Coordinates of C-alpha atoms in Angstrom, one line a residue:
Chain A
M75 CA 2.1 2.6 -25.1
P76 CA 3.9 0.7 -21.8
L77 CA 3.2 -1.9 -20.3
P78 CA 2.8 -2.3 -16.8
D79 CA 5.4 -4.7 -15.3
I80 CA 5.6 -5.9 -11.9
N81 CA 9.3 -5.4 -12.0
R82 CA 8.8 -1.5 -10.8
I83 CA 7.4 -2.5 -7.2
C84 CA 9.5 -2.0 -4.5
V85 CA 8.5 -3.1 -0.6
V86 CA 10.1 -0.4 1.8
L87 CA 10.1 -1.8 5.4
V88 CA 10.9 1.4 7.6
S89 CA 12.4 0.5 10.9
T90 CA 11.4 -3.4 11.8
R91 CA 11.5 -4.9 14.8
N92 CA 11.4 -8.3 14.2
P93 CA 13.5 -10.0 11.3
L94 CA 11.6 -12.7 11.4
N95 CA 9.6 -10.2 9.7
I96 CA 11.5 -9.2 7.3
G97 CA 12.1 -12.5 6.6
A98 CA 8.3 -13.5 6.3
A99 CA 7.3 -10.0 3.9
A100 CA 10.3 -11.8 1.9
R101 CA 8.6 -14.9 1.6
A102 CA 5.3 -13.3 0.6
M103 CA 7.5 -11.2 -2.2
S104 CA 8.8 -14.5 -3.4
N105 CA 5.4 -15.7 -3.6
F106 CA 4.0 -13.0 -5.6
G107 CA 6.8 -12.0 -8.4
I108 CA 8.0 -8.7 -6.4
R109 CA 12.1 -8.6 -5.9
N110 CA 12.7 -5.5 -4.5
L111 CA 13.4 -5.0 -0.9
R112 CA 14.4 -2.2 0.7
L113 CA 14.7 -1.9 4.8
V114 CA 15.2 1.6 6.2
K115 CA 16.7 1.4 9.6
P116 CA 16.5 -2.5 10.2
F117 CA 16.8 -3.6 13.9
D118 CA 18.6 -6.4 14.1
P119 CA 21.5 -6.7 11.8
G120 CA 21.2 -10.4 11.3
F121 CA 18.1 -10.3 9.3
R122 CA 19.7 -11.8 6.4
E123 CA 19.7 -15.1 7.6
A124 CA 15.7 -14.8 9.1
R125 CA 14.8 -18.5 9.1
S126 CA 11.1 -17.6 8.0
A127 CA 12.2 -15.9 4.3
V128 CA 11.5 -19.7 2.9
G129 CA 12.7 -19.7 -0.4
A130 CA 12.8 -15.8 -0.5
A131 CA 17.1 -16.4 0.5
A132 CA 18.2 -14.4 -2.4
T133 CA 15.3 -11.9 -2.4
L134 CA 16.4 -11.4 1.6
Q135 CA 20.5 -10.6 0.1
D136 CA 19.5 -8.1 -2.5
A137 CA 17.5 -5.9 0.0
R138 CA 19.0 -3.0 -0.2
I139 CA 19.1 -0.7 3.3
F140 CA 18.7 2.7 3.6
A141 CA 19.0 5.4 6.5
S142 CA 15.7 7.7 6.1
V143 CA 12.6 6.1 3.8
A144 CA 13.2 10.0 1.9
E145 CA 15.9 8.0 0.2
A146 CA 14.4 4.6 -0.5
V147 CA 11.9 6.2 -1.8
A148 CA 13.8 8.5 -4.2
D149 CA 13.4 7.3 -7.2
C150 CA 9.8 5.9 -6.9
T151 CA 7.2 8.1 -8.6
L152 CA 4.3 6.8 -6.2
V153 CA 5.0 5.6 -2.8
I154 CA 1.6 4.2 -1.0
G155 CA 2.1 3.9 2.8
T156 CA 0.0 1.2 4.8
T157 CA -2.1 1.4 8.2
G158 CA -4.1 -0.1 10.0
G159 CA -5.6 2.6 11.4
R160 CA -8.2 5.4 10.1
D161 CA -8.6 8.4 11.8
R162 CA -5.2 9.6 12.7
H163 CA -4.1 11.1 8.8
L164 CA -5.9 13.7 7.8
D165 CA -3.6 14.5 5.7
N166 CA -3.7 11.5 3.0
S167 CA -6.3 9.9 1.8
L168 CA -7.2 6.5 2.8
R169 CA -8.3 3.8 0.1
R170 CA -9.2 0.3 0.6
L171 CA -6.6 -2.4 -0.8
Q172 CA -8.9 -3.5 -4.0
D173 CA -9.0 0.1 -5.1
A174 CA -5.6 0.6 -4.5
A175 CA -4.6 -1.9 -6.5
P176 CA -5.5 -0.9 -10.2
L177 CA -3.8 3.0 -9.6
V178 CA -0.6 0.7 -8.6
K179 CA -0.9 -1.0 -11.8
K180 CA -1.3 1.6 -14.0
E181 CA 1.6 3.9 -12.0
T182 CA 4.3 0.5 -12.8
A183 CA 4.0 1.2 -16.4
H184 CA 5.8 4.3 -15.8
G185 CA 7.3 4.5 -12.9
N186 CA 8.7 3.1 -10.3
V187 CA 6.1 2.7 -7.0
A188 CA 6.9 1.8 -2.9
I189 CA 4.4 0.0 -0.8
L190 CA 5.5 1.4 2.6
F191 CA 5.3 -0.7 5.8
G192 CA 5.7 0.8 9.3
S193 CA 6.8 -0.8 12.0
E194 CA 5.3 -4.0 14.0
K195 CA 4.3 -1.5 17.3
R196 CA 3.7 2.0 15.7
G197 CA 2.9 2.0 12.0
L198 CA 4.8 4.5 9.7
S199 CA 5.4 7.7 11.1
N200 CA 4.2 10.8 10.8
D201 CA 7.3 12.0 8.9
D202 CA 7.1 9.1 6.8
L203 CA 3.5 9.6 6.0
T204 CA 4.8 13.1 4.9
R205 CA 6.6 11.1 2.1
C206 CA 3.4 9.5 0.6
H207 CA 0.7 10.1 -2.0
W208 CA -1.6 7.9 -0.4
L209 CA -2.3 5.3 1.6
L210 CA -4.1 2.5 1.8
H211 CA -5.2 0.1 4.3
I212 CA -6.6 -3.7 4.3
P213 CA -10.3 -3.4 5.0
A214 CA -10.7 -5.9 8.4
Q215 CA -13.2 -6.1 11.4
E216 CA -13.0 -2.8 13.2
D217 CA -12.3 -4.0 16.8
H218 CA -9.2 -6.2 15.4
L219 CA -7.6 -3.9 12.7
S220 CA -3.7 -4.4 13.8
M221 CA -2.7 -7.3 11.0
N222 CA 0.8 -9.0 11.3
L223 CA 3.6 -7.4 9.1
G224 CA 4.2 -10.4 7.3
Q225 CA 0.0 -11.7 6.4
A226 CA 0.0 -8.0 5.7
A227 CA 2.7 -7.9 3.0
A228 CA 1.1 -11.0 1.6
V229 CA -2.4 -9.7 1.4
C230 CA -1.1 -6.8 0.0
L231 CA 1.6 -8.2 -2.6
Y232 CA -1.7 -11.6 -3.9
E233 CA -4.1 -8.3 -4.3
I234 CA -1.7 -6.3 -5.8
S235 CA 0.6 -8.6 -8.0
R236 CA -3.3 -10.2 -8.6
H237 CA -3.6 -7.1 -10.6
I238 CA -1.0 -6.7 -12.9
G239 CA -1.3 -10.3 -13.4
V240 CA -5.0 -9.8 -15.7
T241 CA -3.8 -8.7 -19.6
H242 CA -7.3 -6.5 -20.5
S243 CA -6.0 -5.4 -23.9
Q244 CA -4.6 -1.9 -23.5
T245 CA -6.4 1.3 -24.6
S246 CA -3.7 4.1 -26.3
Q247 CA -3.7 7.1 -24.0
P248 CA -2.2 9.8 -25.8
D249 CA 2.1 10.2 -24.2
Q250 CA 1.9 11.2 -20.7
P251 CA 4.7 13.1 -19.7
T252 CA 7.5 11.1 -17.2
P253 CA 6.4 12.0 -13.3
A254 CA 7.9 13.4 -11.2
I255 CA 10.2 11.3 -9.0
T256 CA 10.5 12.2 -5.5
E257 CA 14.0 13.4 -5.5
E258 CA 12.4 15.7 -7.1
I259 CA 9.6 16.8 -5.5
D260 CA 11.6 16.8 -2.3
R261 CA 14.1 19.4 -3.8
L262 CA 12.0 21.6 -5.4
A263 CA 10.2 21.6 -2.3
A264 CA 13.7 22.8 -0.3
V265 CA 14.1 25.6 -2.6
W266 CA 10.7 26.6 -2.4
F267 CA 11.4 26.6 1.6
E268 CA 14.4 28.5 0.9
T269 CA 12.7 30.9 -0.9
L270 CA 9.9 30.9 1.5
F271 CA 12.7 32.0 4.2
A272 CA 14.7 34.7 2.4
S273 CA 11.6 36.0 1.1
G274 CA 10.3 36.6 5.4
Y275 CA 7.1 34.2 5.0
V276 CA 8.9 31.9 7.2
K277 CA 9.6 32.6 10.6
P278 CA 12.4 31.4 12.5
G279 CA 11.4 28.5 14.3
A280 CA 8.6 28.1 12.6
G281 CA 10.6 26.3 10.4
A282 CA 9.8 22.8 10.5
I283 CA 5.9 22.5 10.2
T284 CA 6.0 24.8 6.9
E285 CA 8.7 22.5 5.7
E286 CA 6.8 19.3 6.4
K287 CA 3.2 21.4 4.8
L288 CA 5.1 22.5 1.6
R289 CA 6.8 18.9 1.2
R290 CA 3.1 18.3 1.4
M291 CA 1.4 20.8 -0.7
V292 CA 4.7 20.2 -3.6
R293 CA 3.5 16.6 -3.7
R294 CA -0.2 17.4 -4.0
M295 CA 0.8 19.2 -7.1
N296 CA 1.0 16.0 -9.7
L297 CA 4.5 17.5 -11.3
S298 CA 5.9 15.4 -14.6
T299 CA 9.7 15.9 -14.4
P300 CA 9.7 18.2 -17.1
D301 CA 7.7 21.2 -15.7
T302 CA 9.9 20.4 -12.1
E303 CA 12.6 21.1 -13.7
V304 CA 11.0 24.7 -15.2
W305 CA 9.7 25.4 -11.5
M306 CA 13.0 24.8 -10.4
G307 CA 14.8 27.5 -13.2
M308 CA 12.4 29.9 -11.5
L309 CA 12.4 29.3 -8.0
R310 CA 16.8 29.6 -8.3
Q311 CA 16.5 32.5 -10.5
V312 CA 13.8 33.8 -7.6
L313 CA 16.3 33.4 -5.1
W314 CA 19.1 34.4 -6.4
K315 CA 17.6 37.9 -6.9
L316 CA 16.3 38.0 -2.8
N317 CA 19.4 36.9 -1.8
H318 CA 20.9 40.5 -3.5
Chain B
M121 CA -34.3 -15.3 0.3
P122 CA -30.8 -16.9 2.9
L123 CA -28.2 -14.1 3.3
P124 CA -24.5 -14.7 2.7
D125 CA -23.2 -15.3 6.7
I126 CA -19.5 -15.3 7.3
N127 CA -20.6 -16.9 10.3
R128 CA -20.6 -20.1 8.6
I129 CA -18.0 -20.6 7.6
C130 CA -14.7 -22.8 9.5
V131 CA -11.0 -22.7 8.9
V132 CA -10.4 -26.7 9.6
L133 CA -6.1 -26.6 10.7
V134 CA -5.5 -30.6 9.6
S135 CA -1.6 -31.5 11.3
T136 CA -0.5 -27.9 11.7
R137 CA 3.1 -28.8 13.7
N138 CA 3.8 -25.1 14.7
P139 CA 1.7 -23.6 17.4
L140 CA 2.7 -20.0 15.9
N141 CA 1.2 -20.8 12.6
I142 CA -1.7 -21.8 14.1
G143 CA -2.1 -18.8 16.3
A144 CA -0.9 -16.6 12.6
A145 CA -3.9 -18.6 11.4
A146 CA -6.4 -17.5 14.3
R147 CA -5.5 -13.8 14.4
A148 CA -6.3 -13.8 10.4
M149 CA -9.0 -15.0 11.2
S150 CA -10.2 -12.2 13.8
N151 CA -9.2 -10.0 11.5
F152 CA -11.3 -11.0 8.6
G153 CA -14.2 -12.0 11.4
I154 CA -14.2 -15.3 11.0
R155 CA -14.3 -17.3 14.8
N156 CA -15.3 -21.1 14.4
L157 CA -11.2 -22.3 14.3
R158 CA -11.4 -26.5 14.0
L159 CA -7.8 -28.7 14.6
V160 CA -7.6 -31.9 13.6
K161 CA -4.5 -33.9 15.5
P162 CA -2.4 -30.9 16.2
F163 CA 0.7 -31.8 16.8
D164 CA 1.6 -29.5 19.9
P165 CA -1.3 -29.6 22.3
G166 CA 0.2 -25.9 24.2
F167 CA -0.9 -24.3 20.9
R168 CA -3.7 -22.1 23.0
E169 CA -1.6 -20.2 24.0
A170 CA 0.6 -19.2 20.9
R171 CA 1.8 -15.7 21.2
S172 CA 1.5 -15.3 17.7
A173 CA -2.8 -14.6 18.1
V174 CA -2.9 -10.9 18.8
G175 CA -6.0 -9.9 19.4
A176 CA -7.5 -13.7 18.7
A177 CA -7.3 -15.1 22.2
A178 CA -10.7 -15.6 22.2
T179 CA -10.7 -17.4 18.2
L180 CA -7.3 -20.1 20.0
Q181 CA -9.6 -20.8 22.9
D182 CA -12.6 -21.8 21.6
A183 CA -11.0 -23.7 19.0
R184 CA -12.7 -27.6 18.7
I185 CA -10.2 -30.0 18.8
F186 CA -10.7 -33.3 16.5
A187 CA -9.9 -36.9 15.3
S188 CA -10.2 -36.6 12.0
V189 CA -11.4 -34.4 8.6
A190 CA -13.9 -36.4 8.8
E191 CA -15.3 -35.4 12.4
A192 CA -14.2 -32.3 11.9
V193 CA -16.0 -31.3 8.3
A194 CA -19.4 -33.0 9.5
D195 CA -21.5 -30.4 9.9
C196 CA -20.3 -28.9 6.4
T197 CA -22.1 -29.0 2.8
L198 CA -19.1 -27.6 1.4
V199 CA -15.6 -28.9 1.8
I200 CA -12.4 -27.1 0.0
G201 CA -8.9 -27.6 0.6
T202 CA -6.3 -25.7 -0.1
T203 CA -3.0 -26.3 -2.6
G204 CA 0.1 -24.7 -3.6
G205 CA 0.4 -27.2 -5.8
R206 CA -1.5 -27.9 -8.9
D207 CA -1.5 -31.3 -10.7
R208 CA -1.2 -34.0 -8.4
H209 CA -4.8 -33.3 -7.3
L210 CA -6.0 -35.4 -10.6
D211 CA -8.8 -36.6 -8.8
N212 CA -10.3 -32.9 -7.5
S213 CA -11.2 -29.8 -9.4
L214 CA -8.9 -26.8 -9.1
R215 CA -10.0 -23.0 -8.7
R216 CA -8.3 -20.2 -7.7
L217 CA -9.0 -17.8 -4.7
Q218 CA -10.3 -14.6 -6.4
D219 CA -13.3 -17.2 -8.4
A220 CA -13.3 -19.9 -5.2
A221 CA -14.6 -17.1 -3.1
P222 CA -18.4 -16.0 -4.4
L223 CA -18.8 -19.9 -4.6
V224 CA -17.8 -20.1 -0.9
K225 CA -19.8 -16.7 -0.2
K226 CA -23.3 -18.7 -2.0
E227 CA -22.8 -21.2 0.7
T228 CA -22.4 -19.7 2.5
A229 CA -26.2 -18.7 2.4
H230 CA -27.7 -21.9 3.3
G231 CA -24.7 -24.6 5.2
N232 CA -21.9 -24.9 7.0
V233 CA -18.0 -23.9 4.7
A234 CA -15.2 -25.4 5.6
I235 CA -12.1 -24.3 4.7
L236 CA -8.8 -26.8 5.5
F237 CA -5.7 -26.0 5.6
G238 CA -3.0 -28.7 5.7
S239 CA 0.4 -29.4 7.4
E240 CA 3.2 -27.2 7.4
K241 CA 5.6 -30.0 5.3
R242 CA 3.1 -32.3 3.5
G243 CA -0.4 -30.1 3.3
L244 CA -3.4 -32.0 2.7
S245 CA -2.9 -36.5 2.5
N246 CA -5.6 -37.9 -0.2
D247 CA -7.3 -39.6 2.2
D248 CA -8.2 -36.0 3.4
L249 CA -8.5 -34.8 -0.2
T250 CA -11.4 -37.0 -0.8
R251 CA -13.0 -35.0 2.0
C252 CA -13.2 -32.1 0.0
H253 CA -15.7 -31.0 -2.8
W254 CA -13.2 -29.4 -4.7
L255 CA -9.4 -27.5 -4.3
L256 CA -8.6 -24.2 -4.4
H257 CA -5.0 -22.6 -4.1
I258 CA -3.6 -18.4 -4.3
P259 CA -1.9 -17.8 -7.8
A260 CA 1.6 -17.2 -7.1
Q261 CA 4.6 -17.6 -9.2
E262 CA 5.2 -20.9 -10.4
D263 CA 8.5 -21.3 -9.2
H264 CA 7.5 -20.3 -6.0
L265 CA 4.5 -22.0 -4.7
S266 CA 4.7 -22.9 -1.1
M267 CA 2.7 -20.4 1.1
N268 CA 3.2 -19.8 5.1
L269 CA 0.6 -20.6 6.8
G270 CA -0.5 -17.8 8.8
Q271 CA 0.2 -15.8 5.5
A272 CA -1.9 -18.8 3.1
A273 CA -4.9 -18.3 5.8
A274 CA -4.8 -14.5 5.7
V275 CA -4.9 -14.0 2.1
C276 CA -8.0 -16.9 1.4
L277 CA -9.7 -14.8 4.6
Y278 CA -8.6 -11.2 3.0
E279 CA -10.6 -12.5 -0.4
I280 CA -13.6 -14.5 0.8
S281 CA -14.5 -12.1 3.5
R282 CA -13.8 -9.6 0.8
H283 CA -16.5 -11.3 -1.4
I284 CA -19.1 -11.6 1.2
G285 CA -18.5 -7.7 2.1
V286 CA -20.1 -8.2 5.7
T287 CA -18.9 -5.9 8.5
H288 CA -16.2 -4.3 7.0
S289 CA -16.1 -0.6 8.1
Q290 CA -16.6 1.6 5.5
T291 CA -13.1 3.7 4.1
S292 CA -13.0 6.8 5.0
Q293 CA -11.4 9.8 3.2
P294 CA -10.9 12.9 4.5
D295 CA -12.7 15.9 2.6
Q296 CA -11.8 16.3 -0.2
P297 CA -11.1 20.4 -0.7
T298 CA -12.9 22.2 -2.8
P299 CA -10.9 22.4 -6.8
A300 CA -9.6 25.9 -7.3
I301 CA -11.9 28.1 -9.6
T302 CA -9.8 29.0 -13.3
E303 CA -10.2 32.5 -11.6
E304 CA -8.3 32.1 -8.9
I305 CA -5.4 29.5 -10.9
D306 CA -5.9 32.5 -13.8
R307 CA -5.1 35.1 -10.6
L308 CA -2.1 32.7 -8.8
A309 CA -0.3 32.6 -12.0
A310 CA -0.4 36.5 -12.7
V311 CA 0.9 36.9 -9.5
W312 CA 3.8 34.2 -10.4
F313 CA 4.4 36.1 -13.4
E314 CA 4.9 39.3 -11.8
T315 CA 7.0 37.8 -9.0
L316 CA 9.1 35.6 -12.4
F317 CA 9.5 39.4 -13.3
A318 CA 10.8 40.5 -10.1
S319 CA 13.5 38.7 -9.8
G320 CA 14.7 38.9 -13.5
Y321 CA 13.5 35.1 -15.3
V322 CA 11.2 36.9 -17.7
K323 CA 13.0 39.1 -19.7
P324 CA 11.1 42.4 -21.8
G325 CA 10.0 41.6 -24.9
A326 CA 9.4 37.3 -23.7
G327 CA 6.6 37.8 -21.5
A328 CA 4.0 37.1 -23.7
I329 CA 4.9 33.2 -24.4
T330 CA 5.7 32.9 -20.2
E331 CA 2.6 34.2 -19.4
E332 CA 0.7 31.4 -21.4
K333 CA 2.7 28.9 -20.3
L334 CA 2.9 29.5 -16.8
R335 CA -0.8 29.7 -16.1
R336 CA -0.7 26.2 -18.5
M337 CA 2.0 24.8 -15.8
V338 CA -0.8 26.0 -12.3
R339 CA -3.6 24.8 -14.8
R340 CA -2.2 21.1 -14.3
M341 CA -1.2 21.8 -10.8
N342 CA -4.6 20.6 -10.3
L343 CA -5.3 22.9 -7.1
S344 CA -7.6 22.9 -4.2
T345 CA -9.3 26.4 -3.5
P346 CA -7.3 26.1 0.4
D347 CA -3.8 25.0 -1.1
T348 CA -3.9 27.9 -4.1
E349 CA -4.9 30.1 -0.7
V350 CA -1.7 29.8 0.7
W351 CA 0.0 29.7 -2.9
M352 CA -0.9 33.3 -3.1
G353 CA 0.4 34.3 0.7
M354 CA 3.9 33.2 0.5
L355 CA 4.4 34.2 -3.8
R356 CA 2.8 37.5 -2.3
Q357 CA 5.5 37.8 -0.1
V358 CA 8.0 36.7 -2.1
L359 CA 6.9 39.4 -4.5
W360 CA 6.8 42.0 -1.6
K361 CA 10.0 41.6 -1.1
L362 CA 11.7 41.2 -4.2
N363 CA 10.6 45.2 -4.5
H364 CA 11.8 46.7 -1.4

């Protein structure tokens, strides 16, 4: 059975404004042995020189830049959003960090895991949240939930690396099929949307809401790659027929 | 029996150079419900205005200044030093953070606990170490042990407050929707099958195998009842369109 692999974790910083926070996150990553840093639309192109990245220059140099969250997490099978708040994300379930860490560990045995941190001011957008399988929060004081980005990253990576670092004897499980990566899910949702449009289910004008809703529904299906391929084949045929 | 009391914990920052780090430590304290900040010989007297103390102005204002570690910890029954290194403190026993936290919790039932953080460059001095009952370290990568002060404080206080478990807001989860019952799943699979037949995906003769396979696939989706209804509505429209 495959073992958990910390190299399958990537930290995704979305629209971070302050390059010192990017450097601080990189430093925490180095402290806890996580190398894969991805940046979505960083505000300041000078982030690679952030002085706060003490001992983490390599992590910062190797950071990859993406134009969207969708592209940044395309090869991931589990996408987790971090949030300080509690009540606004009704569509995503919310887990405490200590409950989330074992799930991250488990997933790294077979797929890539993305941990998203939103911008300092606004956190993750609603559109970013539709890319997330679920959310995690660091339990903090009700009257002071807002954490500094670098500190939140350090706490998350500490807890996750602590879980992965513990070597439990593995219990054998039947071979699970490979979970679908985000890119596959998004492609499936897109073909579904096209099909619904061709069928008249989606009315012109109501497109954006339906597409987002659809993406969430498809994500909730917890599809494997083989199943995704079968669904795609079916839908393409249905779509072809609708258009002819 | 007296209960653990998080108000018995104090954070002692020794000879901190950068006031931003003092502010960051204060912010992490506020996040995790710890109010008692003590400073031994802070380098910069302007620390009370540190911008990094977001939401922690009161903690910073109430911070007490001492001329020595001895005075700062005079009313404490347990004094713990934090360290990044491993091998230089032969006289003090060294515990991992996760092993230290339960001992901190236990002690706060009857006495004050001081957690010391040394200066950014040199850590705690040998003289400071003689004041400590024992040391704690955050398990980190061998080749990158040095953590940022604000991040180290955040990680320590997260772990300790998690063990003490007081006043943490409850994790809220959105109400889990009812899982679909078999009947609903089968009905959905049947409509799917009809749709695939109408589209030409299912060839006459291959029907039985496909229908069984389809039912398995739909079952693997782990649908809720509300989601099942939405899928049904979509499929019925697609089917209607295919037949007209």
